[in-house]
PDB file of C-alpha atoms in Angstrom:
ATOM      1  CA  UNK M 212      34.172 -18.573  32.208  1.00 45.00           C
ATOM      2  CA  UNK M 213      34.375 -20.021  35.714  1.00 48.00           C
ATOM      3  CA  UNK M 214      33.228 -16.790  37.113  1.00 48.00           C
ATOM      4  CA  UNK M 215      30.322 -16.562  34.584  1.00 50.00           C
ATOM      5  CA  UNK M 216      28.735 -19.852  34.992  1.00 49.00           C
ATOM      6  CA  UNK M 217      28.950 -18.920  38.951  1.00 54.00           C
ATOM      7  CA  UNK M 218      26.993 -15.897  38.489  1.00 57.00           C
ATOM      8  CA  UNK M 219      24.422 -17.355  35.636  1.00 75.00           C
ATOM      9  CA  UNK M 220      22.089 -19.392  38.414  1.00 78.00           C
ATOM     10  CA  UNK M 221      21.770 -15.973  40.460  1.00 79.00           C
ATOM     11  CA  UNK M 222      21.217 -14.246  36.844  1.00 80.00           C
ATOM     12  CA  UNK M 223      18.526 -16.676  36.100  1.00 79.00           C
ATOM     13  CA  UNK M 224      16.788 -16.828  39.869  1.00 81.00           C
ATOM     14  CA  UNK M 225      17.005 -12.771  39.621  1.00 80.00           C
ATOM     15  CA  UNK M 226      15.117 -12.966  36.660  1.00 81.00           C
ATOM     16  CA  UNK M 227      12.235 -15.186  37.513  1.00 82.00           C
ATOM     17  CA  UNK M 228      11.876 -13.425  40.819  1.00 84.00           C
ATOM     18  CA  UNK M 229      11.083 -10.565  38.948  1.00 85.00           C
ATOM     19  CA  UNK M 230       8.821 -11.674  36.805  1.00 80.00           C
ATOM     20  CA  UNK M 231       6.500 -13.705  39.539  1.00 80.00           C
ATOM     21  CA  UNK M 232       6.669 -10.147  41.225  1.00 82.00           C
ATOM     22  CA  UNK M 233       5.419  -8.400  38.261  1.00 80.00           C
ATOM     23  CA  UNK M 234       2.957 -11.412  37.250  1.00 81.00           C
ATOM     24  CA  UNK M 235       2.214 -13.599  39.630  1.00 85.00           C
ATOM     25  CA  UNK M 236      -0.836 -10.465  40.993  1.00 81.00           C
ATOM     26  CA  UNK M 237      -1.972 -10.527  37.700  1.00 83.00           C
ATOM     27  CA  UNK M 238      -2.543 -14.233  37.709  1.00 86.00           C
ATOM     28  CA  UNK M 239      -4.085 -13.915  41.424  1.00 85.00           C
ATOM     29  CA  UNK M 240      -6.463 -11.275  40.429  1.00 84.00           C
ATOM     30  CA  UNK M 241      -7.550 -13.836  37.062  1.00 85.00           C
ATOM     31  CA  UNK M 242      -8.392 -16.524  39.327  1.00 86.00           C
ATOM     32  CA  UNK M 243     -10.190 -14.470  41.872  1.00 82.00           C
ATOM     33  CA  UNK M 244     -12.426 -13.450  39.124  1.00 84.00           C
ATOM     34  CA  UNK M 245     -13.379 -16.355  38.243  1.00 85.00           C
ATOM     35  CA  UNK M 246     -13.624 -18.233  41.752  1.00 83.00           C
ATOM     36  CA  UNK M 247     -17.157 -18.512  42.516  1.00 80.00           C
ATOM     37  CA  UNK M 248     -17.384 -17.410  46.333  1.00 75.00           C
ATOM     38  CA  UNK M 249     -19.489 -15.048  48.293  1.00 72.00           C
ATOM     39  CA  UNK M 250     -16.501 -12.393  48.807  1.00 70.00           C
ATOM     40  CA  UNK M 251     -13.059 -11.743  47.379  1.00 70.00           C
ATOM     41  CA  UNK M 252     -10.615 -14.284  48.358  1.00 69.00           C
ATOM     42  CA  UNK M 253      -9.861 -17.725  48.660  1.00 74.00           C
ATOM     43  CA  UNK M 254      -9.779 -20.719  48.779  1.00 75.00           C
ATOM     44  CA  UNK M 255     -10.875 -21.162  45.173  1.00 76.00           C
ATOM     45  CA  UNK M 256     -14.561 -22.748  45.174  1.00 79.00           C
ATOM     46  CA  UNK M 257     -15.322 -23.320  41.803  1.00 81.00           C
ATOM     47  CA  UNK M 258     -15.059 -21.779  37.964  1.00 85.00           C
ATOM     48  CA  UNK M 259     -18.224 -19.072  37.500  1.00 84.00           C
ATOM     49  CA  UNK M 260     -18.134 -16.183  35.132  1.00 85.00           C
ATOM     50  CA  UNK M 261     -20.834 -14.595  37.296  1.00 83.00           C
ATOM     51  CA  UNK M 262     -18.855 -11.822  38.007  1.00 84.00           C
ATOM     52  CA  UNK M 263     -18.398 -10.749  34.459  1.00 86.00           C
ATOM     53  CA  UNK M 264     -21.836 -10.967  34.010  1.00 86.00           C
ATOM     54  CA  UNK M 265     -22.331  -8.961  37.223  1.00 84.00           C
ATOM     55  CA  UNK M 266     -19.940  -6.087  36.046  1.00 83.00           C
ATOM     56  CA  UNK M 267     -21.791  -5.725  31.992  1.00 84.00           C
ATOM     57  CA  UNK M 268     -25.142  -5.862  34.127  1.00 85.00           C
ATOM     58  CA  UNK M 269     -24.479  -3.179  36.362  1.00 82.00           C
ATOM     59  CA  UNK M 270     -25.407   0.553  35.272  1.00 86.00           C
ATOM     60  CA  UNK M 271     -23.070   1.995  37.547  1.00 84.00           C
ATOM     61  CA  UNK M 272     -20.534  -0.156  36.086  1.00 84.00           C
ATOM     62  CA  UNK M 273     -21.337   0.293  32.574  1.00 86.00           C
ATOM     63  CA  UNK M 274     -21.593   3.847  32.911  1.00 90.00           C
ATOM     64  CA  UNK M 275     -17.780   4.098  34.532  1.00 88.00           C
ATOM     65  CA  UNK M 276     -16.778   2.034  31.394  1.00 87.00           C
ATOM     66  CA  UNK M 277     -18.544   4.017  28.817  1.00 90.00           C
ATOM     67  CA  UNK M 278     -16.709   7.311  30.644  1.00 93.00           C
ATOM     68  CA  UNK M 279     -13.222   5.888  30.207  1.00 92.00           C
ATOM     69  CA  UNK M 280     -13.654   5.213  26.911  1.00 92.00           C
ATOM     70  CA  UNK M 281     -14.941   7.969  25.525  1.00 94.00           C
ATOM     71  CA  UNK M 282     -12.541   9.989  27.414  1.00 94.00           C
ATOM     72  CA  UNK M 283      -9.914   8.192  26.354  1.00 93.00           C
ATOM     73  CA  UNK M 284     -10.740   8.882  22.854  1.00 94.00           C
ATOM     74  CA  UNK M 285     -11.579  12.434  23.320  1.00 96.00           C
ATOM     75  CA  UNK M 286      -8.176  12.615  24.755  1.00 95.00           C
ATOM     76  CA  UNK M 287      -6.155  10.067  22.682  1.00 94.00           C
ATOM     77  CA  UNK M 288      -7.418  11.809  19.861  1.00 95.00           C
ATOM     78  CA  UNK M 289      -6.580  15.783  20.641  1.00 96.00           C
ATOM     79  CA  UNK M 290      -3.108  14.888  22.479  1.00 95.00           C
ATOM     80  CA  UNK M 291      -1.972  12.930  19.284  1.00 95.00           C
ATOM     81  CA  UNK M 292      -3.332  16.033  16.662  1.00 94.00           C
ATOM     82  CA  UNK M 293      -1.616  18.214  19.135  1.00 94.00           C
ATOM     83  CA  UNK M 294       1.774  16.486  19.135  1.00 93.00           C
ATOM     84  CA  UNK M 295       1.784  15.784  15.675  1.00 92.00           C
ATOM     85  CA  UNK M 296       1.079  19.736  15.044  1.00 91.00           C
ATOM     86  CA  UNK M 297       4.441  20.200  17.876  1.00 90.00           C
ATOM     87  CA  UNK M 298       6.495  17.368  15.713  1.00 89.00           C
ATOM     88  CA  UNK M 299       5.784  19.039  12.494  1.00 87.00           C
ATOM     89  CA  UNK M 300       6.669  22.811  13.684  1.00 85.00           C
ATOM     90  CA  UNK M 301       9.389  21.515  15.570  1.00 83.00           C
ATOM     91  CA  UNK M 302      11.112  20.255  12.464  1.00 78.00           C
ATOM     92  CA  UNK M 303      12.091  23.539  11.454  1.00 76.00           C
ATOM     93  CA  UNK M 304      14.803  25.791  14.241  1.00 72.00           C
ATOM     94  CA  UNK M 305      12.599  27.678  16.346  1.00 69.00           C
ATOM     95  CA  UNK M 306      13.431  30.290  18.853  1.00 74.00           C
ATOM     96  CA  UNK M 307      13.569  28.526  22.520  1.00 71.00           C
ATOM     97  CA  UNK M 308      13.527  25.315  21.063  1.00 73.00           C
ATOM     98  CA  UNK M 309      15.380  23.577  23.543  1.00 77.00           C
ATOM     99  CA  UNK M 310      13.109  25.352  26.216  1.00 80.00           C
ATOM    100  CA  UNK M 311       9.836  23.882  24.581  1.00 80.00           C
ATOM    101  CA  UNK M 312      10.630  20.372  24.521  1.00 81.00           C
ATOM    102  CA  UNK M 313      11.922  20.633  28.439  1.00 82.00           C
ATOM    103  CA  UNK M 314       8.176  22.361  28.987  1.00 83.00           C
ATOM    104  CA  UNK M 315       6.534  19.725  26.792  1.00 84.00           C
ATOM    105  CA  UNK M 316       7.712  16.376  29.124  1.00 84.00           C
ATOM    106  CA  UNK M 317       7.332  17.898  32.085  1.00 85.00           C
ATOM    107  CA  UNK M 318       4.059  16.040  33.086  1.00 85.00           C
ATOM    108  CA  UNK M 319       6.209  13.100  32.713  1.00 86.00           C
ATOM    109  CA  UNK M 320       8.124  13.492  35.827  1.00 86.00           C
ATOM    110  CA  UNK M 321       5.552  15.742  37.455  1.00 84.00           C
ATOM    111  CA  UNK M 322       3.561  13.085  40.266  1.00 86.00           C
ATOM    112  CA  UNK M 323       0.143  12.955  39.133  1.00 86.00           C
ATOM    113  CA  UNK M 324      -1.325  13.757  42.664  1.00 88.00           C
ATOM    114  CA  UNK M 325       0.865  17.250  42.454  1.00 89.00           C
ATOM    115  CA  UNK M 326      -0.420  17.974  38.318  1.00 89.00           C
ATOM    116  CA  UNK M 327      -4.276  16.954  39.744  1.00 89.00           C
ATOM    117  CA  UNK M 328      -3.786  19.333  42.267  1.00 90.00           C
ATOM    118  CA  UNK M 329      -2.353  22.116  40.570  1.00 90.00           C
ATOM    119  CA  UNK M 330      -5.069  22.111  38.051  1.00 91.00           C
ATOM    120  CA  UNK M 331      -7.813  21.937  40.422  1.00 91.00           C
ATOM    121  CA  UNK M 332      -6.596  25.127  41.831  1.00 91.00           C
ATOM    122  CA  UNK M 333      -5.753  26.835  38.788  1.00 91.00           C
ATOM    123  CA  UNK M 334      -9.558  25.594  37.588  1.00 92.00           C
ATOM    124  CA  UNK M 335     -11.195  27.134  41.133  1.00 90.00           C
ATOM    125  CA  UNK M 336      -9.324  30.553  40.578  1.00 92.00           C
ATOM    126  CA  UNK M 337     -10.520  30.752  37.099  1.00 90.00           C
ATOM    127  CA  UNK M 338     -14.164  29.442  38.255  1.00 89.00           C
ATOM    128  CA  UNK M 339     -14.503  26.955  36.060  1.00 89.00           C
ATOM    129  CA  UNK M 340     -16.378  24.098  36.345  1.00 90.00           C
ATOM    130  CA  UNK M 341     -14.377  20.558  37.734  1.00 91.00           C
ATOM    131  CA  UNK M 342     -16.315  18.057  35.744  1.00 90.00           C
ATOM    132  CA  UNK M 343     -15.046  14.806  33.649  1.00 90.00           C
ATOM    133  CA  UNK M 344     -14.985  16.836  29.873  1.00 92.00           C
ATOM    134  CA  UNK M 345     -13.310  20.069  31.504  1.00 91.00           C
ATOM    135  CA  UNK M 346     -10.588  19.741  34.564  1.00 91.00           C
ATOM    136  CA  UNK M 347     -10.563  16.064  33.781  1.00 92.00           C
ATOM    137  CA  UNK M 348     -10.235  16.178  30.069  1.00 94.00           C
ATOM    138  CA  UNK M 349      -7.564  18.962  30.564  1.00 93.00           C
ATOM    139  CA  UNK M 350      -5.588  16.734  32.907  1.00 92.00           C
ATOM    140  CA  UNK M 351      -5.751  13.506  30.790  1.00 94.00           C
ATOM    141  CA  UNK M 352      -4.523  15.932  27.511  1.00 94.00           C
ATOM    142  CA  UNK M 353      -2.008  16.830  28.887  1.00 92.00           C
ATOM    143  CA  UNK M 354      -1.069  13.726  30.858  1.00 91.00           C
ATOM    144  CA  UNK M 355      -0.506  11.887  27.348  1.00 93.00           C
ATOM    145  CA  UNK M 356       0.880  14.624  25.046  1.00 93.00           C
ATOM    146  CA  UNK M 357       4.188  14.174  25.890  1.00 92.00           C
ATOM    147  CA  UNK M 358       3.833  10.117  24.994  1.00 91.00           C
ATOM    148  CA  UNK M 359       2.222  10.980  21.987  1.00 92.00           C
ATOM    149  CA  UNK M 360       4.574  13.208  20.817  1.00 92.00           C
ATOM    150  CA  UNK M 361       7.757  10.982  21.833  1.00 89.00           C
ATOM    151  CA  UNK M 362       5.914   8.386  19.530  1.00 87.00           C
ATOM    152  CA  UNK M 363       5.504  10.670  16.519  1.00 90.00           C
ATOM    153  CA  UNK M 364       8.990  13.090  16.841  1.00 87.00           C
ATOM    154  CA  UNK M 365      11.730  10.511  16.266  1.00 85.00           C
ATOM    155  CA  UNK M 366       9.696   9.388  12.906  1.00 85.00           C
ATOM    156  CA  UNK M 367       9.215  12.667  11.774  1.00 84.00           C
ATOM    157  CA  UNK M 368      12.922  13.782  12.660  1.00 81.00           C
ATOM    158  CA  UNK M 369      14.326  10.734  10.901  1.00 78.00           C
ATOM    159  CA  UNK M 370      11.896  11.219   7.546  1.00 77.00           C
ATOM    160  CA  UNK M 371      14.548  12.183   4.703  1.00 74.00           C
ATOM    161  CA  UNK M 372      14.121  15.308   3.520  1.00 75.00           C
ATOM    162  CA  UNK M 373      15.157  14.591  -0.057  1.00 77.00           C
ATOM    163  CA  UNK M 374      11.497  12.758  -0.598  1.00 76.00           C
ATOM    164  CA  UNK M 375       9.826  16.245   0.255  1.00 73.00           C
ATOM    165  CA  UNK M 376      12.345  17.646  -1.840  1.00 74.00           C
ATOM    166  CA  UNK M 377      11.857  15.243  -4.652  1.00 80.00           C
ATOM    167  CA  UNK M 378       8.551  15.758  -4.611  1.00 76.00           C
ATOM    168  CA  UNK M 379       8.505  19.543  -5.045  1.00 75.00           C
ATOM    169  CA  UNK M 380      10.655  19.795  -7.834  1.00 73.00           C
ATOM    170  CA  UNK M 381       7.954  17.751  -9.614  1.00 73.00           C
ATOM    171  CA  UNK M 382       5.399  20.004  -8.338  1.00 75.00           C
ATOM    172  CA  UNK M 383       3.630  19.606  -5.323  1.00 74.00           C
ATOM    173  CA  UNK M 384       2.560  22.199  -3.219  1.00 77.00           C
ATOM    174  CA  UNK M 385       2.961  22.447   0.809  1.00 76.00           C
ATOM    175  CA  UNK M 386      -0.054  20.475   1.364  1.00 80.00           C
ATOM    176  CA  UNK M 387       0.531  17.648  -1.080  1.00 79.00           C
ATOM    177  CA  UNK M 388       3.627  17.412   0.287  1.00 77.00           C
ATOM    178  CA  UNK M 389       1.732  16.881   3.997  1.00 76.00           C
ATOM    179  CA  UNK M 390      -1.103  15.123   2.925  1.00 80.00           C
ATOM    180  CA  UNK M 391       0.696  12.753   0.099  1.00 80.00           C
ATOM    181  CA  UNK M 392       4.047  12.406   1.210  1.00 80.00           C
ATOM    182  CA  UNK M 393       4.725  13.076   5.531  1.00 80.00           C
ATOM    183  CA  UNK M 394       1.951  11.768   6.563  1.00 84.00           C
ATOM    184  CA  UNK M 395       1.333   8.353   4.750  1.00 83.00           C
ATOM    185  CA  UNK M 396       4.804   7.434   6.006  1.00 83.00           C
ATOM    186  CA  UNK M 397       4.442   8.357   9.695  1.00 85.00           C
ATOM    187  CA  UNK M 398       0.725   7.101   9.960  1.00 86.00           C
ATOM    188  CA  UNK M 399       2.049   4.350  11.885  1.00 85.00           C
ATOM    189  CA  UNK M 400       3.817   6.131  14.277  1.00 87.00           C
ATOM    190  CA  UNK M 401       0.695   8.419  14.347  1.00 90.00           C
ATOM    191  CA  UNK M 402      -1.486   5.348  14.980  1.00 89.00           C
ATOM    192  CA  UNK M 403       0.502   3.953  17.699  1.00 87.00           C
ATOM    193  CA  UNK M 404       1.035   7.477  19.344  1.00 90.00           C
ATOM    194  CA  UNK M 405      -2.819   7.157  19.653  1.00 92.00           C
ATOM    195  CA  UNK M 406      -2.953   3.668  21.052  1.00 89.00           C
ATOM    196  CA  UNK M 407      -0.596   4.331  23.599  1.00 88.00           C
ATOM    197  CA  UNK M 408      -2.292   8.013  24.099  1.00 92.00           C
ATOM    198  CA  UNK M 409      -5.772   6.270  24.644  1.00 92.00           C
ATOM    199  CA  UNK M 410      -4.302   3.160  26.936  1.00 88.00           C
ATOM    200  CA  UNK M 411      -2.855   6.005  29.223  1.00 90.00           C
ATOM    201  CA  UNK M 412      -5.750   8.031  29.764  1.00 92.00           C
ATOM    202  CA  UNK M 413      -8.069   4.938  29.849  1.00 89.00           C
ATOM    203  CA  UNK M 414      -5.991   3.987  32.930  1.00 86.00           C
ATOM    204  CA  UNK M 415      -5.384   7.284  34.320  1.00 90.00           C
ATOM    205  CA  UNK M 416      -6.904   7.174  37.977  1.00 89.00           C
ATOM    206  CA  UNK M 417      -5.154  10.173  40.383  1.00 90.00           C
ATOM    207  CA  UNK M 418      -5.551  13.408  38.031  1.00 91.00           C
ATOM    208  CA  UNK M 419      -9.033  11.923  37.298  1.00 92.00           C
ATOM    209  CA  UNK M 420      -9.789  11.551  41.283  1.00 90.00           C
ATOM    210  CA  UNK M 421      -9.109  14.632  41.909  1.00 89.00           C
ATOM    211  CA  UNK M 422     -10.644  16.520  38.777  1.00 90.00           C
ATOM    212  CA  UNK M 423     -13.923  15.138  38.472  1.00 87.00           C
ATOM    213  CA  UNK M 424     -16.907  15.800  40.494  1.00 81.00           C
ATOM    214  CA  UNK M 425     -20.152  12.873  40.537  1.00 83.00           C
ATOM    215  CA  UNK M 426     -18.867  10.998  37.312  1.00 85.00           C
ATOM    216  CA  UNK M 427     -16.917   7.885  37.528  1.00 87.00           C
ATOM    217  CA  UNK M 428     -14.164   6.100  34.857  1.00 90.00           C
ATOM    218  CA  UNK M 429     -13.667   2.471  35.482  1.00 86.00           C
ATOM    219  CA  UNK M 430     -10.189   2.827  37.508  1.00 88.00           C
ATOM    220  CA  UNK M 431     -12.200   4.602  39.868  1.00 89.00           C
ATOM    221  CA  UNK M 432     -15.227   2.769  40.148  1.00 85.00           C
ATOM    222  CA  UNK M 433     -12.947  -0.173  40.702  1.00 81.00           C
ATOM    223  CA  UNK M 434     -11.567   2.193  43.480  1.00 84.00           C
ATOM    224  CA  UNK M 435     -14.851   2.351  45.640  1.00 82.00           C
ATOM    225  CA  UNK M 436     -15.605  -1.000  44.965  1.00 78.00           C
ATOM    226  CA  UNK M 437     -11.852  -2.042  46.895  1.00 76.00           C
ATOM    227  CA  UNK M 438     -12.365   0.763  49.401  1.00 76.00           C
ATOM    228  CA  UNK M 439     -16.005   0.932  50.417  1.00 68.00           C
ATOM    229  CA  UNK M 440     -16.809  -3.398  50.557  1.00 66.00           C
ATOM    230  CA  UNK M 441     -14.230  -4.465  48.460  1.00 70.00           C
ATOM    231  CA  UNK M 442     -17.002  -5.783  46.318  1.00 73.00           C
ATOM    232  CA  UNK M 443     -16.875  -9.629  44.623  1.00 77.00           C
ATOM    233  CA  UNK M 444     -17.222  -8.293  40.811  1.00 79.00           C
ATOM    234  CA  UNK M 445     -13.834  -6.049  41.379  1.00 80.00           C
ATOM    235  CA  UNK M 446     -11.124  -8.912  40.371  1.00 83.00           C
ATOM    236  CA  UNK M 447     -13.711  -8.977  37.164  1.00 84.00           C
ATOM    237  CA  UNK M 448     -13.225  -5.371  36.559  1.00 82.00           C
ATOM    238  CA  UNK M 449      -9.683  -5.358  37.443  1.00 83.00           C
ATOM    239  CA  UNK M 450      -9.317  -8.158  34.499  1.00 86.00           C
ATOM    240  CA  UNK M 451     -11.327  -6.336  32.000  1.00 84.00           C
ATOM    241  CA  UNK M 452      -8.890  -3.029  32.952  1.00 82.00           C
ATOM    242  CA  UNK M 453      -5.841  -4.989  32.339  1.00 84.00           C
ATOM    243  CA  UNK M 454      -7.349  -6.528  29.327  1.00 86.00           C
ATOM    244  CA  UNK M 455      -8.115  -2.940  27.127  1.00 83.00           C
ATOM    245  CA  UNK M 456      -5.050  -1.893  28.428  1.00 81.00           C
ATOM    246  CA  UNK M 457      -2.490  -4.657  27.238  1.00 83.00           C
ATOM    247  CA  UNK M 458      -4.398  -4.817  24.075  1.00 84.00           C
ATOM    248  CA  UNK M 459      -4.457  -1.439  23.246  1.00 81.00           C
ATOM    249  CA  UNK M 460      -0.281  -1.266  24.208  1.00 77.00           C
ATOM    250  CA  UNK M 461       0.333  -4.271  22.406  1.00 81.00           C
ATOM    251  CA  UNK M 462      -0.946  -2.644  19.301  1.00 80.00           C
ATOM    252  CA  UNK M 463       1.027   0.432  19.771  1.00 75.00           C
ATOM    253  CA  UNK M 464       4.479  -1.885  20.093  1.00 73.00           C
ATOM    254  CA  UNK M 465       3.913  -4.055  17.235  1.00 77.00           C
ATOM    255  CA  UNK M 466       2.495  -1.336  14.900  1.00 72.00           C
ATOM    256  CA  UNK M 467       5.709   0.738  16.460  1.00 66.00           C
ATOM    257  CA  UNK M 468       7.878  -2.466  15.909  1.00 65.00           C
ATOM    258  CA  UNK M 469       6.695  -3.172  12.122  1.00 63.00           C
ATOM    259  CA  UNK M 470       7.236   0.666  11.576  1.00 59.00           C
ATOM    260  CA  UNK M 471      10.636   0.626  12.738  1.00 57.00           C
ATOM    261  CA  UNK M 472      11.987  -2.598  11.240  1.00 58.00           C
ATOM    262  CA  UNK M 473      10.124  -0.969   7.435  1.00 58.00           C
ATOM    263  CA  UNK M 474      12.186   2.297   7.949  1.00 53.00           C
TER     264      UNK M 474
END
């Protein structure tokens, strides 16, 4: 006990400096974005939202937003189709099993700098064009497959097979048995797969970098803005990033969370 209550102050001042190192930037960046001075930095002036309006006034800006979030559906939506198609085949024993689920994470430990720059190459021997809805869309894909699929798997594995089997003695076919019975129970799981799938790729900066040509998504418009003049508006941006982002992945867990506490 003695020991315990020596070690519980450390425990406890271990635990909030964590959290002001993973917070305290984020609270930085909120109240440079709304500190009404000439560049980025302090001290703090006065409140302004001018740099909002700035950012949704800008056509560059606009533009970099409107690219990130239609590729992030574009990709949210064909990585979670894809690893919902891998989920369902892999509920039966396939040959090399093992071998195509090691092959399916691999772009989760791969560095992104090394899978950008693998598919560049492979894109420039194959002469294909590097633009945002090829090389980049290909990157992003397969960025967030593996994600989407470790949302969907462990719901699909765990679905009891005596429902399907239920419901075929009383006649349903194959696809009612998809359509009526597999999928209504997973759609969460399917739902937050995408979530999570579309808050990736929305944030996905290096593979994009490196696999798009003159277009721009927001992380990397932000990126020029911090690089070339480190412009006034990019705490603003930075915000609105951070915003979609936690939204969308606080969707994902609580849909993921309400799912898993119904099963």
């Amino acid at each position: 006990m003695a020991a315990h209550s020596r070690t519980s102050p450390l425990l406890k001042a271990y635990t909030v400096a964590i959290a002001a190192l993973l917070y305290l930037p984020i609270v930085v960046v909120a109240v440079l974005a709304v500190n009404d001075a000439p560049a980025t930095g302090f001290p703090f002036r006065r409140f302004t939202l001018h740099w909002f309006e700035v950012v949704f006034t800008s056509d560059a800006l606009l533009r970099s937003i409107g690219n990130s979030i239609a590729l992030g559906l574009v990709s949210a939506t064909l990585a979670t189709a894809l690893a919902l198609a891998l989920a369902l085949a892999l509920r039966r024993d396939l040959p090399g099993q093992g071998a195509i689920l090691n092959l399916l994470l691999i772009p989760i430990i791969l560095p992104g700098i090394i899978a950008g720059a693998t598919l560049f190459v492979l894109f420039q021997i194959l002469g294909l064009p590097i633009s945002l809805w090829t090389s980049a869309l290909c990157a992003h894909v397969t960025c967030v497959l593996p994600f989407a699929f470790l949302n969907i798997h462990p719901r699909l594995h765990a679905l009891d097979p005596a429902i399907e089997e239920a419901a075929a003695d009383l006649g349903a076919s194959r696809r009612q048995l998809l359509t009526h019975i597999v999928l209504p129970i997973i759609r969460p799981a399917i739902v937050a797969a995408w979530l999570f799938a579309f808050s990736l790729s929305f944030d996905e900066f290096v593979r994009t970098l490196l696999l798009t040509s003159y277009e721009r998504t927001l992380p990397i418009q932000f990126w020029y803005l911090v690089v070339e003049n480190f412009a006034p508006e990019a705490p603003a941006m930075a915000v609105i990033i951070i915003l979609i982002s936690v939204t969308t992945s606080f969707l994902a867990y609580s849909i993921t969370g309400r799912s898993a506490a119904k099963a």
